[in-house]
Coordinates of C-alpha atoms in Angstrom, one line a residue:
K2 CA -90.4 155.5 268.8
K3 CA -87.1 156.1 267.0
T4 CA -85.5 153.3 269.1
R5 CA -88.3 150.8 268.2
R6 CA -88.0 151.7 264.5
A7 CA -84.2 151.2 264.6
R8 CA -84.6 147.8 266.3
G9 CA -87.2 146.8 263.7
G10 CA -85.0 147.8 260.8
A11 CA -82.1 145.9 262.3
L12 CA -84.2 142.8 262.6
A13 CA -85.5 143.1 259.1
L14 CA -81.9 143.4 257.8
A15 CA -80.9 140.4 259.8
F16 CA -83.7 138.2 258.4
L17 CA -82.8 139.4 254.9
G18 CA -79.2 138.4 255.4
V19 CA -80.2 135.0 256.6
G20 CA -82.5 134.5 253.6
L21 CA -79.8 135.5 251.1
A22 CA -77.3 133.1 252.8
V23 CA -79.9 130.3 252.4
C24 CA -80.4 131.1 248.8
A25 CA -76.7 131.2 248.1
A26 CA -76.2 127.8 249.8
E27 CA -78.7 126.4 247.3
V28 CA -76.9 127.6 244.2
A29 CA -75.5 124.6 242.3
P30 CA -71.7 125.0 241.9
P31 CA -70.3 124.7 238.4
K32 CA -68.0 121.8 237.5
V33 CA -64.6 122.1 236.1
D34 CA -63.3 119.7 233.4
F35 CA -59.7 119.4 232.3
V36 CA -60.0 119.1 228.5
G37 CA -57.3 117.0 226.8
K38 CA -57.0 115.3 223.5
T39 CA -58.0 111.9 224.7
S40 CA -59.0 112.1 228.3
Y41 CA -61.1 114.2 230.6
Q42 CA -60.9 114.8 234.3
E43 CA -63.8 116.4 236.1
I44 CA -63.4 118.3 239.4
S45 CA -66.2 119.9 241.3
V46 CA -65.6 123.4 242.7
D47 CA -67.9 124.3 245.5
P48 CA -68.2 128.1 246.3
Q49 CA -69.4 127.2 249.8
L50 CA -66.1 125.4 250.8
P51 CA -64.2 128.0 252.9
Q52 CA -60.6 128.7 252.3
A53 CA -58.1 129.3 255.1
N54 CA -59.3 132.8 255.5
G55 CA -62.9 131.7 255.8
Q56 CA -63.9 133.1 252.4
P57 CA -65.7 131.2 249.6
D58 CA -63.6 129.7 246.8
V59 CA -63.1 132.6 244.4
R60 CA -62.5 130.2 241.5
A61 CA -66.0 128.9 241.8
L62 CA -67.4 132.4 241.9
R63 CA -65.4 133.4 238.8
S64 CA -66.6 130.3 237.1
Q65 CA -70.2 131.3 237.7
V66 CA -69.6 134.7 236.3
L67 CA -68.0 133.2 233.1
L68 CA -71.0 130.9 232.7
M69 CA -73.5 133.8 233.1
Q70 CA -71.5 135.9 230.6
A71 CA -71.6 133.1 228.0
E72 CA -75.3 132.5 228.4
G73 CA -76.0 136.2 228.4
I74 CA -74.3 136.6 225.0
A75 CA -76.0 133.5 223.6
D76 CA -79.4 134.8 224.7
K77 CA -78.8 138.2 223.0
L78 CA -77.7 136.5 219.8
T79 CA -80.7 134.2 219.8
Q80 CA -83.0 137.1 220.3
F81 CA -81.3 139.0 217.5
I82 CA -81.8 136.1 215.1
K83 CA -85.4 135.4 216.2
E84 CA -86.4 139.1 215.7
S85 CA -84.9 139.1 212.2
Q86 CA -86.8 135.9 211.4
N87 CA -90.1 137.3 212.7
Q88 CA -89.6 140.4 210.4
V89 CA -88.9 138.2 207.3
A90 CA -91.7 135.7 208.1
W91 CA -94.5 138.0 207.2
T92 CA -93.1 138.5 203.7
T93 CA -93.7 134.8 203.1
Q94 CA -97.4 135.1 203.9
L95 CA -98.3 137.2 200.9
P96 CA -100.6 135.3 198.5
P97 CA -99.0 134.1 195.2
T98 CA -101.3 136.5 193.3
A99 CA -99.8 139.6 195.1
G100 CA -98.4 141.9 192.5
T101 CA -94.7 142.7 192.1
E102 CA -95.2 146.3 193.1
Q103 CA -97.0 145.4 196.3
R104 CA -94.1 143.0 197.1
R105 CA -91.6 145.7 196.4
I106 CA -93.4 148.2 198.7
D107 CA -93.5 145.6 201.5
A108 CA -89.8 144.8 200.9
L109 CA -88.9 148.5 201.3
R110 CA -90.9 148.6 204.5
L111 CA -89.0 145.6 205.8
L112 CA -85.6 147.3 205.1
R113 CA -86.8 150.4 207.0
Q114 CA -88.0 148.4 210.0
T115 CA -85.0 146.1 210.2
P116 CA -81.6 147.9 209.7
A117 CA -79.7 144.6 209.9
I118 CA -81.4 143.3 206.7
T119 CA -79.6 144.8 203.7
E120 CA -81.1 142.9 200.9
L121 CA -84.3 140.9 200.2
S122 CA -84.9 138.6 197.2
H123 CA -88.2 136.8 196.4
L124 CA -87.8 133.5 194.6
D125 CA -90.8 131.9 193.0
A126 CA -91.9 128.3 193.5
E127 CA -89.4 127.1 190.9
G128 CA -86.5 128.9 192.5
K129 CA -86.3 131.8 190.0
E130 CA -85.8 135.4 191.3
F131 CA -88.5 137.8 190.4
L132 CA -87.7 140.7 192.8
K133 CA -84.6 142.0 194.6
V134 CA -84.5 145.1 196.8
S135 CA -81.2 146.2 198.3
R136 CA -79.6 149.0 200.3
L137 CA -76.3 148.5 198.5
A138 CA -77.4 148.0 194.9
M139 CA -80.1 148.9 192.4
D140 CA -83.4 147.1 192.8
V141 CA -84.1 144.4 190.2
V142 CA -87.5 143.2 189.0
G143 CA -88.0 140.1 186.9
S144 CA -84.3 139.0 186.6
G145 CA -85.3 135.3 186.4
T146 CA -82.0 134.2 187.9
D147 CA -82.3 130.5 188.6
Y148 CA -81.4 129.5 192.2
S149 CA -83.3 126.2 192.1
K150 CA -80.1 124.2 192.7
E151 CA -78.6 126.4 195.5
A152 CA -78.9 125.7 199.2
K153 CA -80.7 129.0 199.9
F154 CA -83.6 127.6 197.9
T155 CA -83.5 123.8 198.3
E156 CA -82.8 123.8 202.1
T157 CA -85.3 126.6 202.7
V158 CA -88.0 124.7 200.9
A159 CA -87.1 121.5 202.7
K160 CA -86.7 122.9 206.2
K161 CA -88.8 126.1 205.9
I162 CA -85.7 128.0 207.2
Y163 CA -82.1 128.2 206.1
Y164 CA -79.1 129.6 207.9
G165 CA -76.3 130.1 205.5
P166 CA -72.5 130.2 206.4
V167 CA -71.2 133.5 207.7
Y168 CA -69.1 135.4 205.1
M169 CA -67.3 138.7 205.0
R170 CA -68.8 141.3 202.7
R171 CA -66.1 143.6 201.2
E172 CA -63.8 142.2 203.9
S173 CA -65.2 144.5 206.5
E174 CA -68.4 143.2 208.1
P175 CA -69.9 139.7 208.7
Y176 CA -73.1 138.6 206.9
M177 CA -75.3 135.6 206.8
T178 CA -77.9 134.5 204.2
L179 CA -81.3 133.7 205.9
G180 CA -84.0 132.0 203.9
M181 CA -87.6 131.5 204.9
A182 CA -90.5 129.7 203.1
G183 CA -94.2 130.0 203.3
S184 CA -96.6 127.9 201.3
R185 CA -95.1 126.0 198.3
L186 CA -96.8 128.4 195.8
A187 CA -95.6 131.5 197.6
G188 CA -92.0 130.7 197.0
V189 CA -89.1 131.7 199.2
S190 CA -87.9 135.0 200.9
V191 CA -84.1 135.3 201.1
V192 CA -82.4 138.1 203.0
E193 CA -78.8 139.1 203.6
L194 CA -78.4 139.8 207.3
N195 CA -75.7 142.1 208.6
L196 CA -74.2 140.5 211.7
K197 CA -72.3 143.5 213.0
P198 CA -74.5 143.7 216.1
M199 CA -73.0 140.4 217.1
W200 CA -69.5 142.0 216.9
D201 CA -70.8 144.9 219.1
I202 CA -72.1 142.5 221.8
V203 CA -68.8 140.6 222.0
Q204 CA -66.8 143.8 221.9
Q205 CA -68.8 145.3 224.9
T206 CA -68.3 142.2 227.1
K207 CA -65.5 142.6 229.6
V208 CA -64.2 139.2 230.8
G209 CA -62.0 139.8 233.9
D210 CA -58.8 141.8 233.2
H211 CA -57.4 139.7 230.4
G212 CA -60.2 137.3 229.4
V213 CA -62.1 137.2 226.1
A214 CA -65.5 136.2 224.7
Y215 CA -65.9 135.1 221.1
V216 CA -68.4 133.3 218.8
V217 CA -67.8 130.2 216.7
D218 CA -70.1 129.1 213.8
A219 CA -71.3 125.6 213.1
E220 CA -68.2 125.0 210.9
G221 CA -65.8 125.8 213.8
R222 CA -64.8 129.3 212.5
V223 CA -64.5 132.4 214.7
I224 CA -67.1 134.8 213.5
A225 CA -66.9 137.4 216.3
H226 CA -64.0 138.3 218.4
P227 CA -62.8 141.5 220.3
D228 CA -59.7 141.4 218.0
F229 CA -61.3 142.4 214.7
S230 CA -58.5 140.8 212.7
V231 CA -59.4 137.4 214.1
G232 CA -63.1 137.9 213.4
K233 CA -62.5 139.2 209.9
S234 CA -60.2 136.3 209.0
L235 CA -62.9 133.7 210.1
R236 CA -60.1 131.8 211.8
D237 CA -60.6 128.1 212.0
V238 CA -60.5 126.8 215.6
S239 CA -62.2 123.5 215.0
S240 CA -59.1 121.6 216.2
L241 CA -59.3 123.0 219.7
A242 CA -60.4 120.4 222.2
Q243 CA -63.1 122.5 223.8
V244 CA -64.6 123.4 220.3
Q245 CA -64.6 119.7 219.3
E246 CA -66.4 118.8 222.5
A247 CA -69.0 121.6 222.2
R248 CA -69.7 120.7 218.5
T249 CA -70.2 117.0 219.2
T250 CA -71.9 116.8 222.6
P251 CA -75.1 118.4 223.9
S252 CA -73.6 119.2 227.3
T253 CA -73.2 122.8 228.5
G254 CA -72.7 124.7 231.7
S255 CA -69.4 123.2 232.8
V256 CA -66.2 125.1 233.1
R257 CA -63.1 123.6 231.5
M258 CA -59.4 124.1 231.5
A259 CA -58.0 124.0 228.0
R260 CA -55.6 125.6 225.5
D261 CA -56.8 128.6 223.6
M262 CA -56.1 129.5 220.0
N263 CA -52.8 130.9 221.1
D264 CA -51.9 127.7 223.0
Q265 CA -52.2 129.4 226.4
E266 CA -53.8 127.7 229.4
V267 CA -57.3 129.1 230.0
V268 CA -60.5 128.4 231.8
V269 CA -63.3 128.2 229.3
V270 CA -67.1 127.9 229.3
Y271 CA -69.5 127.8 226.3
A272 CA -73.1 128.3 225.6
R273 CA -75.2 127.6 222.5
V274 CA -77.1 130.0 220.2
A275 CA -80.4 128.6 219.2
G276 CA -81.0 128.4 215.5
P277 CA -77.8 128.7 213.4
G278 CA -75.8 126.3 215.6
W279 CA -73.3 128.9 216.8
L280 CA -71.3 128.6 220.1
V281 CA -70.3 131.3 222.5
F282 CA -67.0 130.8 224.3
V283 CA -65.8 132.8 227.3
E284 CA -62.2 132.3 228.4
L285 CA -60.1 133.6 231.3
P286 CA -56.3 133.0 231.7
I287 CA -55.7 130.3 234.3
G288 CA -53.5 132.6 236.4
E289 CA -56.3 135.1 236.7
W290 CA -58.9 132.4 237.5
T291 CA -56.8 131.0 240.4
K292 CA -55.5 134.2 242.0
N293 CA -57.0 135.2 245.4

């Protein structure tokens, strides 16, 4: 009986190995583009092509890992933004007749439930602030401050949602203004969103031995980087060829050879963050990508 069981187990493992090999053969290999200032050269890297030692091309395998890392970070950031939006959305559903005290209680509840939101302002249908609740300052009721000409009101009303530019608060942590609108009479809810979780996600991502992952906003500025000094300075990398391409074309999923912000040769891949138009870049030094 033990012999029969052993043979059965061996056959099962053999079939499993064949199945995994078939699945691996069906994986579409990534493409590698050489990014230049005026020309592009595309090369396919097939992980199934054996090298001299009979092993798959390690460059293609590393490229797939880079792509998965970029998409993984982008998915986490998309989920973070979406959850924050869902929390803010219900504050826009209150009827116009809701009293200020009821709105204040709901705003305090929102701040307790969503640690990343540090401040909530309610603007009426004319763009005037009638309530502000904050973790960092005193609550204000009935200030009447007019924001009717500012983007956080005009664009929120026009598009129902507004993603403001990333800024540094007290030169220490990144923030973004997020606006959401309900009915025209209900006005607009505007929150200040702490983006430190984005820094944590990037910081915890290990890219090979000397690689790096970072996030660029819609304006081409670095808003998250393992080197905090780069992230805090909101360094402009819009002139990089890979950033220009990512901002102007909808393509994604290809691995490219390019120059990084320090003018070093790297292999880079990017993924998009749904909503605010951010881009996640994952880079690996060319020498590390090609080594066996």
